[in-house]
XYZ file of C-alpha atoms in Angstrom:
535
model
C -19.324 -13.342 -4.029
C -22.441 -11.434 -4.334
C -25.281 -12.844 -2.341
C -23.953 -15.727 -0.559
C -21.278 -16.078 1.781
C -17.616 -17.700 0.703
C -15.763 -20.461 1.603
C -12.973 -18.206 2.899
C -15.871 -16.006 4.580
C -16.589 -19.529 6.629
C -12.900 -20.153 7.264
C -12.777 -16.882 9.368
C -15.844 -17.390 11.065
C -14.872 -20.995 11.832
C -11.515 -19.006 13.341
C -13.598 -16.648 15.441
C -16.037 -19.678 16.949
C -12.774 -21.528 17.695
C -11.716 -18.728 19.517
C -14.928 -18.446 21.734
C -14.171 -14.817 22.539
C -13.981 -10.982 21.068
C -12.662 -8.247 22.475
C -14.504 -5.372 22.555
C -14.054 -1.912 21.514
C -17.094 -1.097 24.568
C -14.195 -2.176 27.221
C -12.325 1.098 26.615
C -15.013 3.502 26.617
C -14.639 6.283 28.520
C -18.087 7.272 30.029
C -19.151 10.999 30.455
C -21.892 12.975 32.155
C -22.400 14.896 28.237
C -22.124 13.939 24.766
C -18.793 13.491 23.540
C -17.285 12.615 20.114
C -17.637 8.668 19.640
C -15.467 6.333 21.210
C -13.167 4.772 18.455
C -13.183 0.730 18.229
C -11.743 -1.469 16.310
C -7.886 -1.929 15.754
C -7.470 1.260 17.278
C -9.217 0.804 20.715
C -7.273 -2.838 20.299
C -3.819 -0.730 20.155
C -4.914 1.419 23.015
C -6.044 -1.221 25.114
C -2.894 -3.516 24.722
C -1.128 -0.156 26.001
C 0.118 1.513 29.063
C -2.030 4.366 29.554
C -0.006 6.989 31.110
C -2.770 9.593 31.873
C -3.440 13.118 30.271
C -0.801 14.237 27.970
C 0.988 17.707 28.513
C 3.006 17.464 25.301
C 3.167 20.840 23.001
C 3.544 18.827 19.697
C -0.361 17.282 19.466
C -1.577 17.230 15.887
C -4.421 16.390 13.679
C -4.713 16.562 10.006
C -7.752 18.447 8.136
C -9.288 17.350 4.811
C -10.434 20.144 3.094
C -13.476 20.863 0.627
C -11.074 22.363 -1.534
C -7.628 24.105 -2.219
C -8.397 27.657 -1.318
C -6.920 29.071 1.542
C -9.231 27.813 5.082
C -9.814 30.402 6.290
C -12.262 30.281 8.825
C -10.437 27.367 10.168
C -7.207 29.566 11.034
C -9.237 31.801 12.555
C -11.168 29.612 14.472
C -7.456 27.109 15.899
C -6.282 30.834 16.729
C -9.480 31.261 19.333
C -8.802 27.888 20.522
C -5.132 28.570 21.162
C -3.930 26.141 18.056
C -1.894 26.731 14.816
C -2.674 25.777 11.447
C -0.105 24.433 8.693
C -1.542 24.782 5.145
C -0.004 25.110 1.530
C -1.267 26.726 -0.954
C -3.415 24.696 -3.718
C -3.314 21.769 -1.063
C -6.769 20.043 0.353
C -5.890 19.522 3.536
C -4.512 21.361 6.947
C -2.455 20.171 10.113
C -3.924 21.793 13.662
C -1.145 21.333 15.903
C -0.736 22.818 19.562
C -0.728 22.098 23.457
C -2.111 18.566 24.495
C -4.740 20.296 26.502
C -5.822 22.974 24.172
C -6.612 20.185 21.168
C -8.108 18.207 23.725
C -10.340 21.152 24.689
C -11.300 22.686 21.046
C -12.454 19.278 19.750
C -13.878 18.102 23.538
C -12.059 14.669 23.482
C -9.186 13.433 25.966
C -5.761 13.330 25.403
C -3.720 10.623 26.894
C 0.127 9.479 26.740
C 0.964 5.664 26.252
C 3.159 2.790 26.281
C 2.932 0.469 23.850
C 3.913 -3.254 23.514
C 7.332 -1.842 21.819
C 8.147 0.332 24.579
C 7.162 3.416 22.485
C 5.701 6.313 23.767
C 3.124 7.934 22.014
C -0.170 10.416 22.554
C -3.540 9.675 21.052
C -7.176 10.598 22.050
C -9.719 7.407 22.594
C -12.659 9.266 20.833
C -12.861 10.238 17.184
C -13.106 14.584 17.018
C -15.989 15.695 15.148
C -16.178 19.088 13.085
C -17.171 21.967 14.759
C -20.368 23.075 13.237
C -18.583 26.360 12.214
C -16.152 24.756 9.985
C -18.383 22.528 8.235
C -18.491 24.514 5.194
C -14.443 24.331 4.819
C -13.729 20.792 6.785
C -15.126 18.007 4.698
C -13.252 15.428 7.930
C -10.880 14.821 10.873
C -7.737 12.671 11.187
C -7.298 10.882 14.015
C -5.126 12.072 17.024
C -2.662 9.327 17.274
C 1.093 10.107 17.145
C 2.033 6.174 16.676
C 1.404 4.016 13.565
C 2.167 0.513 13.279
C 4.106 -0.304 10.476
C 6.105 -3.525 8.866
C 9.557 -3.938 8.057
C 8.459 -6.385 5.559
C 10.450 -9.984 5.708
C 9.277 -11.695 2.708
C 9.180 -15.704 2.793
C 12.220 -16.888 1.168
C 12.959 -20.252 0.571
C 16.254 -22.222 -0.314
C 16.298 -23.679 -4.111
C 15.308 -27.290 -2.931
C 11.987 -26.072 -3.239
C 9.930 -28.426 -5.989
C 9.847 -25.642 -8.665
C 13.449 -24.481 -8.001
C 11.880 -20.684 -8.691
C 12.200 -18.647 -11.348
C 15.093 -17.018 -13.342
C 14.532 -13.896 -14.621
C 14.340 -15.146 -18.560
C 11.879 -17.418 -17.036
C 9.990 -14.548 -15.600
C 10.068 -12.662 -18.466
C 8.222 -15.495 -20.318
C 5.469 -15.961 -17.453
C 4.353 -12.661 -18.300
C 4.853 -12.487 -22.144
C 7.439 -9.332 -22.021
C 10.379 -11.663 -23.798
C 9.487 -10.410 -27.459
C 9.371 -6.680 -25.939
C 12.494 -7.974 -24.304
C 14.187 -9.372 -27.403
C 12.939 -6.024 -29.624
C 15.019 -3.721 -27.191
C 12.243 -2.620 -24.639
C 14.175 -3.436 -21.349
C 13.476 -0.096 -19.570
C 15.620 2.113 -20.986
C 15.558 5.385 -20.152
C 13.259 4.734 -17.020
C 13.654 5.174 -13.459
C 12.742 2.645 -10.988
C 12.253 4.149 -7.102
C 11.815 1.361 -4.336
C 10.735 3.013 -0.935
C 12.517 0.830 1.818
C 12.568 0.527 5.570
C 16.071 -1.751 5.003
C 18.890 -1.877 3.091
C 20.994 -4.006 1.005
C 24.323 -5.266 -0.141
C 25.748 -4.617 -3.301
C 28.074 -7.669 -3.678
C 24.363 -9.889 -3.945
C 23.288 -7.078 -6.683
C 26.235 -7.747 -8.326
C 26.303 -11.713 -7.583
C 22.692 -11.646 -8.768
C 23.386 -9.688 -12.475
C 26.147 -11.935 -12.903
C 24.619 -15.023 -12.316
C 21.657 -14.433 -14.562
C 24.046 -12.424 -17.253
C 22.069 -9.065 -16.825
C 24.019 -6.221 -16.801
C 25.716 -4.983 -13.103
C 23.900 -1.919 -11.476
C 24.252 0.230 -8.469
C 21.381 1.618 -7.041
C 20.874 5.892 -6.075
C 20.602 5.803 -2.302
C 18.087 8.596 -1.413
C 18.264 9.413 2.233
C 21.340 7.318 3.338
C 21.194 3.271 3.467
C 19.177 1.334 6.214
C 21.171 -1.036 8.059
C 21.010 -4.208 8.153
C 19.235 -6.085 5.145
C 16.670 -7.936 5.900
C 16.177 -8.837 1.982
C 13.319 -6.651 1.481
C 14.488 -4.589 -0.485
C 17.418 -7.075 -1.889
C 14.898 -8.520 -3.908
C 12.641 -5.799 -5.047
C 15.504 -4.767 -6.763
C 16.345 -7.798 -7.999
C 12.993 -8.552 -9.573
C 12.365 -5.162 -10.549
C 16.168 -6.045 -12.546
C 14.756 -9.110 -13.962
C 12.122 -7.685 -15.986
C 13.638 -3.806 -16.757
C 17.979 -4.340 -16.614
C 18.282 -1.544 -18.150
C 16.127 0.901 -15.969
C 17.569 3.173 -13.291
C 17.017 1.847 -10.117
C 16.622 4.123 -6.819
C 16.075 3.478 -3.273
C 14.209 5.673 -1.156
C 15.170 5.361 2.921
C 11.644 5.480 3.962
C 12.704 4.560 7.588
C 12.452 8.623 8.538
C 8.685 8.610 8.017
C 8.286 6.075 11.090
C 11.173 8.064 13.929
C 9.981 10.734 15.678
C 6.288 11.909 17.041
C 3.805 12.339 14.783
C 2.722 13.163 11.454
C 3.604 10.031 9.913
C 1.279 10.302 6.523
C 2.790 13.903 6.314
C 5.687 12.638 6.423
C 5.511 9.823 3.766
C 3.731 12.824 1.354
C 7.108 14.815 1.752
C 8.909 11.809 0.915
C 6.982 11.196 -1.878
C 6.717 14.851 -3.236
C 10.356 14.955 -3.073
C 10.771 11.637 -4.656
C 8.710 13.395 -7.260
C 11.119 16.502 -7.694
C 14.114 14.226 -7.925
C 12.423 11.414 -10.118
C 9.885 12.853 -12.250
C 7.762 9.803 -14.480
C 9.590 7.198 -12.643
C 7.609 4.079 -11.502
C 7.233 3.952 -7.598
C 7.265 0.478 -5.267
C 6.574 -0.268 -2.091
C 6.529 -3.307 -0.020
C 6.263 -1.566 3.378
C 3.104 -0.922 5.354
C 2.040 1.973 7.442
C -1.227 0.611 9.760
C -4.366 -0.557 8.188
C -6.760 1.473 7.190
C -9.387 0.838 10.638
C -6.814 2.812 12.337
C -7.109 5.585 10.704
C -9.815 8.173 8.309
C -9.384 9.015 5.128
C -8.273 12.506 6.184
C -5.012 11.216 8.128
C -3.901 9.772 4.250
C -5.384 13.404 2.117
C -1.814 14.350 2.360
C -0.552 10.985 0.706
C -3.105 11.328 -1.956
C -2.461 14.678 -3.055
C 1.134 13.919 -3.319
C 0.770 11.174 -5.634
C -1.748 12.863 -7.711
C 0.798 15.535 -8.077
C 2.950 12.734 -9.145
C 0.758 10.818 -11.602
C 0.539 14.698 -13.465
C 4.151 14.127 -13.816
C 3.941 10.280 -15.280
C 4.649 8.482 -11.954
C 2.744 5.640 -12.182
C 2.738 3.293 -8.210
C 2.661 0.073 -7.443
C 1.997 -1.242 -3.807
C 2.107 -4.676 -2.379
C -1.530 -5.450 -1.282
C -0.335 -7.458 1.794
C 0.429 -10.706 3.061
C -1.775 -11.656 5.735
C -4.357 -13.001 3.740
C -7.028 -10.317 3.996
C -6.518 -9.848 7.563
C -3.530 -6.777 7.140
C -5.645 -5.158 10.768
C -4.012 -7.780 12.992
C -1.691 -6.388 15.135
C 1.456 -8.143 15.304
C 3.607 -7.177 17.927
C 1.276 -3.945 18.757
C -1.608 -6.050 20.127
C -2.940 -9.411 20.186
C -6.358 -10.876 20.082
C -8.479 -13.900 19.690
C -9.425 -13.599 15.642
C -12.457 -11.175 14.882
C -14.013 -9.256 11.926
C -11.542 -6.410 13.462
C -8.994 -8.365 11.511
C -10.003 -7.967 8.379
C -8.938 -4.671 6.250
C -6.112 -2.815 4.109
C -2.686 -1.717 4.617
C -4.014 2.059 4.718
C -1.976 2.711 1.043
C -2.650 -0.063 -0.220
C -6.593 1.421 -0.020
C -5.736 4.617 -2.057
C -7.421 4.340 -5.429
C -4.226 6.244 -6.424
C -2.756 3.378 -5.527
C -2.186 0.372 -7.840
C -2.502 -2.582 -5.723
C -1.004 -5.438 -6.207
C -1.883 -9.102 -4.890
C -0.711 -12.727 -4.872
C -0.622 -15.697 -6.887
C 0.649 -19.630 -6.898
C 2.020 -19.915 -10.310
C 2.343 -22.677 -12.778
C 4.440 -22.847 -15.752
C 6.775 -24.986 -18.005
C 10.769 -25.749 -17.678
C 11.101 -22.213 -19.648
C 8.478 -20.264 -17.470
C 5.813 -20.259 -20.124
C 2.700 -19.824 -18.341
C 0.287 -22.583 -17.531
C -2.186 -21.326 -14.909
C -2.090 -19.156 -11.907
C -4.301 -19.555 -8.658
C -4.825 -17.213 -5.824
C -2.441 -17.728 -2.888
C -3.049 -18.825 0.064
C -0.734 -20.413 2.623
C -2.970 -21.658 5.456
C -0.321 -23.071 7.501
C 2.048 -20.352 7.650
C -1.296 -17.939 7.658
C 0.089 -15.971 4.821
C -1.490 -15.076 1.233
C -2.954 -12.607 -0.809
C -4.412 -9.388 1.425
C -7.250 -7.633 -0.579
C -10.725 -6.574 -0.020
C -13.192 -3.421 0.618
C -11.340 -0.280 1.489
C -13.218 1.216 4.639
C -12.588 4.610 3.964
C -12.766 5.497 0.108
C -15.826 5.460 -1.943
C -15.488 3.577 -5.191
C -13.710 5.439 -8.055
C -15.259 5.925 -11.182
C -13.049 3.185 -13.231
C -13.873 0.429 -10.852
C -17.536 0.566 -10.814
C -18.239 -1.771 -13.601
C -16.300 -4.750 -11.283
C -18.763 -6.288 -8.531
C -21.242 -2.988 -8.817
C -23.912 -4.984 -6.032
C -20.680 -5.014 -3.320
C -20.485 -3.094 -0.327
C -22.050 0.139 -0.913
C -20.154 1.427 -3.128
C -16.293 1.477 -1.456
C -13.053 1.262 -3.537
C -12.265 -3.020 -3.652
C -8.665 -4.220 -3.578
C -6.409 -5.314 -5.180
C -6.200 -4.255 -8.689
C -4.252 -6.574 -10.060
C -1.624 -9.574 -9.189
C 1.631 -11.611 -9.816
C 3.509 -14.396 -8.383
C 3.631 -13.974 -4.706
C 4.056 -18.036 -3.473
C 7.505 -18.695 -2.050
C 7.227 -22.475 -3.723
C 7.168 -20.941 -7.133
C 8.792 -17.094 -7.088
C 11.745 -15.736 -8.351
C 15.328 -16.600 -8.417
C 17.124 -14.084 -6.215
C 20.237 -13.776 -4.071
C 20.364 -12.558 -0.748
C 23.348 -12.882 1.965
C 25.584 -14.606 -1.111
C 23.055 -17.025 -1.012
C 20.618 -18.121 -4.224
C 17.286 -18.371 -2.670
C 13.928 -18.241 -4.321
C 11.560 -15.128 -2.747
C 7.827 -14.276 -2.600
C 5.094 -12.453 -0.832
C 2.828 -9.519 -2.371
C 5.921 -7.586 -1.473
C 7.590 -9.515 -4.948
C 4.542 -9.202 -6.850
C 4.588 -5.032 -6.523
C 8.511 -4.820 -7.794
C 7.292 -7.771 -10.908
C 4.622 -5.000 -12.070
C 6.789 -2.372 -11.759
C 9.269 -3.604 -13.680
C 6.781 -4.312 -16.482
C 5.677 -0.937 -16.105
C 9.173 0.824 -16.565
C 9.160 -2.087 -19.867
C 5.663 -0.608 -21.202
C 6.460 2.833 -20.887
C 9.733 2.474 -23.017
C 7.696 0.674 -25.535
C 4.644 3.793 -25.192
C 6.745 6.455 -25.347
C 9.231 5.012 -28.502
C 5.641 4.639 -30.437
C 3.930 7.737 -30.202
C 1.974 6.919 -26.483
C 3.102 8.432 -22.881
C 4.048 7.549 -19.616
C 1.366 5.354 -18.166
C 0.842 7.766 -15.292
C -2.241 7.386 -13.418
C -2.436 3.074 -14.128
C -5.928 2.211 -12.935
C -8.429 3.687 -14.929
C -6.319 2.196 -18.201
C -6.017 -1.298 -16.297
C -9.866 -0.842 -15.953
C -10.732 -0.069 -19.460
C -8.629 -3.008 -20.722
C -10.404 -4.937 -19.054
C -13.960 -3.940 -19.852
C -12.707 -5.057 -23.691
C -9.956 -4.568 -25.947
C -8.721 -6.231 -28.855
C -5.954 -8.174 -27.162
C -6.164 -9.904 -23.716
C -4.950 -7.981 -21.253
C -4.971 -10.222 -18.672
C -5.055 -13.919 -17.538
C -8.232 -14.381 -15.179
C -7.682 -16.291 -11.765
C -10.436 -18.211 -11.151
C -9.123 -20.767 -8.183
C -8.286 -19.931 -4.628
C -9.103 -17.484 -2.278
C -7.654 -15.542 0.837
C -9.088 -15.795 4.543
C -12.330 -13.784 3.630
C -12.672 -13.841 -0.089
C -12.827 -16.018 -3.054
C -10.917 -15.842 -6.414
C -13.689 -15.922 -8.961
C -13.962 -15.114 -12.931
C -13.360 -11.848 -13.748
C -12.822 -9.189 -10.663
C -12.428 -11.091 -7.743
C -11.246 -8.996 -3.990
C -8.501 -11.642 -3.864
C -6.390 -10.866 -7.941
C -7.979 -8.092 -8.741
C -8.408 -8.050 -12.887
C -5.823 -10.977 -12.363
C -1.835 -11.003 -14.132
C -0.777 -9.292 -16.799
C -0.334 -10.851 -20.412
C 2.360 -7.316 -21.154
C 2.735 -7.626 -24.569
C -1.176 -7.606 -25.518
C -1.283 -4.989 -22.199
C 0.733 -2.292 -23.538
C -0.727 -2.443 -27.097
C -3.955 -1.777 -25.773
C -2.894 0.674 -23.412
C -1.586 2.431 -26.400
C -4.209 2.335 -28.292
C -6.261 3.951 -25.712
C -3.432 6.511 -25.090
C -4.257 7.646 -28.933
C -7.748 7.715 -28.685
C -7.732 9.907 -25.746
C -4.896 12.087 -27.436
């Protein structure tokens, strides 16, 4: 909250007293008789220093992406990485660049050190301890720098399931359906028809608990488009975004995107995802997008490393694509490095799975939910699992400014930068949804339930837009926004209770729900209306 520090802001300083000690980004730097770029901290110098360094790097492959002022061909760049012995990758009408070339030679042009490691994983990667500044000359083309780092950390998602001895038993999907007022869309025919649902997975699934799942709960049977060939071995990630997404839209396509080829290989990995997702795009035009996967937080990186990821999705929301991204599960600490680094708890904790930051991006985050026998809604809080340190992730992005649409929320908070998440759904494991996974009926949760819930609705709305003169929903965020600022109906149900490790829940925008859950029957109507005003 504005002017005062939270309870949950206590709770991690209490964490960080207890553990009496912080690690400091100062114990890498590398000391030189001139000026050089800046050292990088953070959960950067935390991955470097919890590697093997294995000296100067003579690898041919280094990169670096470019964000560009704008779209026109750079060229003073090109012909600057051709002095300096490097190549440049740019597309047409795109803002941003790759300069690629020897180890030594991107080392040299941008007068920062090159080193090969070995992480915690065993993986072998290259990455420079300072953060490369723009040459002077390319200041009128280069708005900013990526960061030379060939590894990302990045989570196969395992969401908290529970078996149904659980005191709420979970959710069925008709039960769902009521939590978040879609049954009378439901009952009038809007089920998703016509709609494609794409969830972008790092593991795969079987179809006999699809199938085990539709029959159970009487919705019809459906077989997922595989995109890119089917992860092995299910680790019910994606089992159950597709069976949520099912619960709310049965009759919407559903597609899974192997998303594991963005993470194999050297390099490039936000290049990578923004091929996936262009060609996701070209296959899948106006289809809803999920993710429950995580590609480093967003200290790791800068805002040009993700300019590729940005433009594709833009591209996409042109087409009608609307996204949806789980905001997290680590409570507002999503910088911690699992099994990349460890460290005694510090404010280098605390941040944003790097897409979840977008402001393309809807964000989604978590909620304990309480309703009647049929799922009627009663009240929702922010959740938080203390023991098992899970719960809601959200907060300040470090590395976008805040977008127009979101400056009416919290307009006295942190200078100014894009806040997170934008909006929320059931995420406790005690009272999610009914799925089944491994032939077994379990009951699942985590933020990485919550994204698939409002996508699903989403794929429900836009049936119901485009069957009454509206449109795809598209770019979501600055309609959630207005909504909320006032419309006719409620829009949403505010969650007031709660918190994560560094924020509170709090009336109206809060960094833990965002604008809070969805009421989708009073939602879409005012989405529509706005969609004819702005006709």
């Amino acid at each position: 909250m504005p002017g005062r520090r939270t309870g949950a802001g206590h709770r991690l300083l209490a964490l960080i007293a207890a553990a009496g000690v912080l690690v400091l980004a100062s114990d890498l730097r590398i000391t030189h008789a001139h000026d050089v770029p800046r050292v990088i901290g953070g959960p950067f110098a935390l991955l470097l220093g919890a590697s093997t360094d294995l000296g100067p790097s003579h690898r041919d492959d280094t990169q670096l992406t470019v964000e560009l002022r704008d779209s026109t061909q750079p060229t003073q760049l090109v012909s600057w990485a051709r002095g300096q012995g490097l190549a440049v990758r740019w597309q047409p009408g795109k803002n941003w660049a790759v300069v690629e070339g020897e180890a030594d030679k991107v080392g040299s042009a941008f007068d920062v050190e090159v080193h090969d490691y070995r992480g915690q994983r065993g993986q072998l990667f290259y990455a420079s301890p300072q953060q490369p500044s723009v040459p002077e000359q390319l200041r009128p083309e280069v708005v900013e720098l990526g960061r030379i780092l060939s590894y990302i950390p990045h989570h196969e998602s395992k969401p908290p399931m529970l078996p149904l001895d659980v005191p709420d038993m979970g959710l069925q999907p008709s039960a769902l359906r009521n939590t978040y007022n879609v049954s009378q869309l439901a009952s009038a025919g809007y089920t998703g028809k016509g709609q494609t649902i794409v969830i972008f997975a790092f593991d795969g699934f079987d179809q006999a608990d699809l199938d085990s799942f539709a029959s159970l709960y009487k919705l019809p049977k459906f077989t997922p488009t595989v995109v890119g060939g089917q992860p092995a071995n299910p680790r019910g990630e994606t089992t159950m975004d597709l069976e949520v997404a099912h619960a709310v839209a049965p009759d919407a396509q559903k597609v899974v995107i192997n998303a594991r080829p963005t993470v194999e290989g050297d390099g490039g990995v936000y290049e990578k995802i923004a091929q996936m997702l262009a060609s996701a795009d070209r296959q899948f035009p106006g289809a809803v997008w999920s993710f429950s996967i995580g590609w480093g937080c967003d200290k790791l990186i800068t805002a040009a490393d993700l300019a590729p990821v940005r433009s594709a999705i833009a591209d996409a929301h042109a087409n009608g694509t609307t996204a949806f991204n789980a905001s997290g599960d680590l409570a507002g600490l999503e910088c911690k490095g699992g099994q990349d680094w460890s460290s005694p708890p510090s404010d280098a904790d605390i941040g944003l799975d790097s897409v979840a930051s977008l402001p393309e991006m809807t964000d989604v985050g978590g909620t304990t939910l309480s309703t009647d026998a049929a799922g009627v809604w009663q009240s929702e809080q922010a959740w938080f699992d203390v023991p098992l340190s899970l719960g809601s992730g959200g907060g300040v992005s470090a590395l976008f400014d805040r977008p127009p649409w979101q400056r009416a929320v919290l307009p006295n908070r942190d200078q100014g930068r894009r806040l997170t998440p934008d909006v929320a759904a059931v995420a406790d494991q005690f009272t999610g949804v009914k799925i089944v996974f491994n032939g077994k009926q379990l009951v699942g949760g985590g933020t990485s339930q919550s994204a698939p819930i409002w996508a699903g609705l989403a794929a429900v709305m836009n049936q119901y837009l485009l069957e009454n003169g509206g449109r795809l929903l598209g770019d979501l965020n600055p309609l959630l926004y207005s909504v909320a600022e006032g419309s006719r109906l409620p829009g949403f149900r505010d969650v007031t209770l709660g918190g994560n490790a560094v924020a509170d829940a709090a009336p109206g925008y809060d960094l833990v729900t965002g604008l809070g859950t969805p009421d989708v029957d009073n939602l879409v109507r005012n989405i529509l209306v706005l969609q004819k005003l702005t006709a």
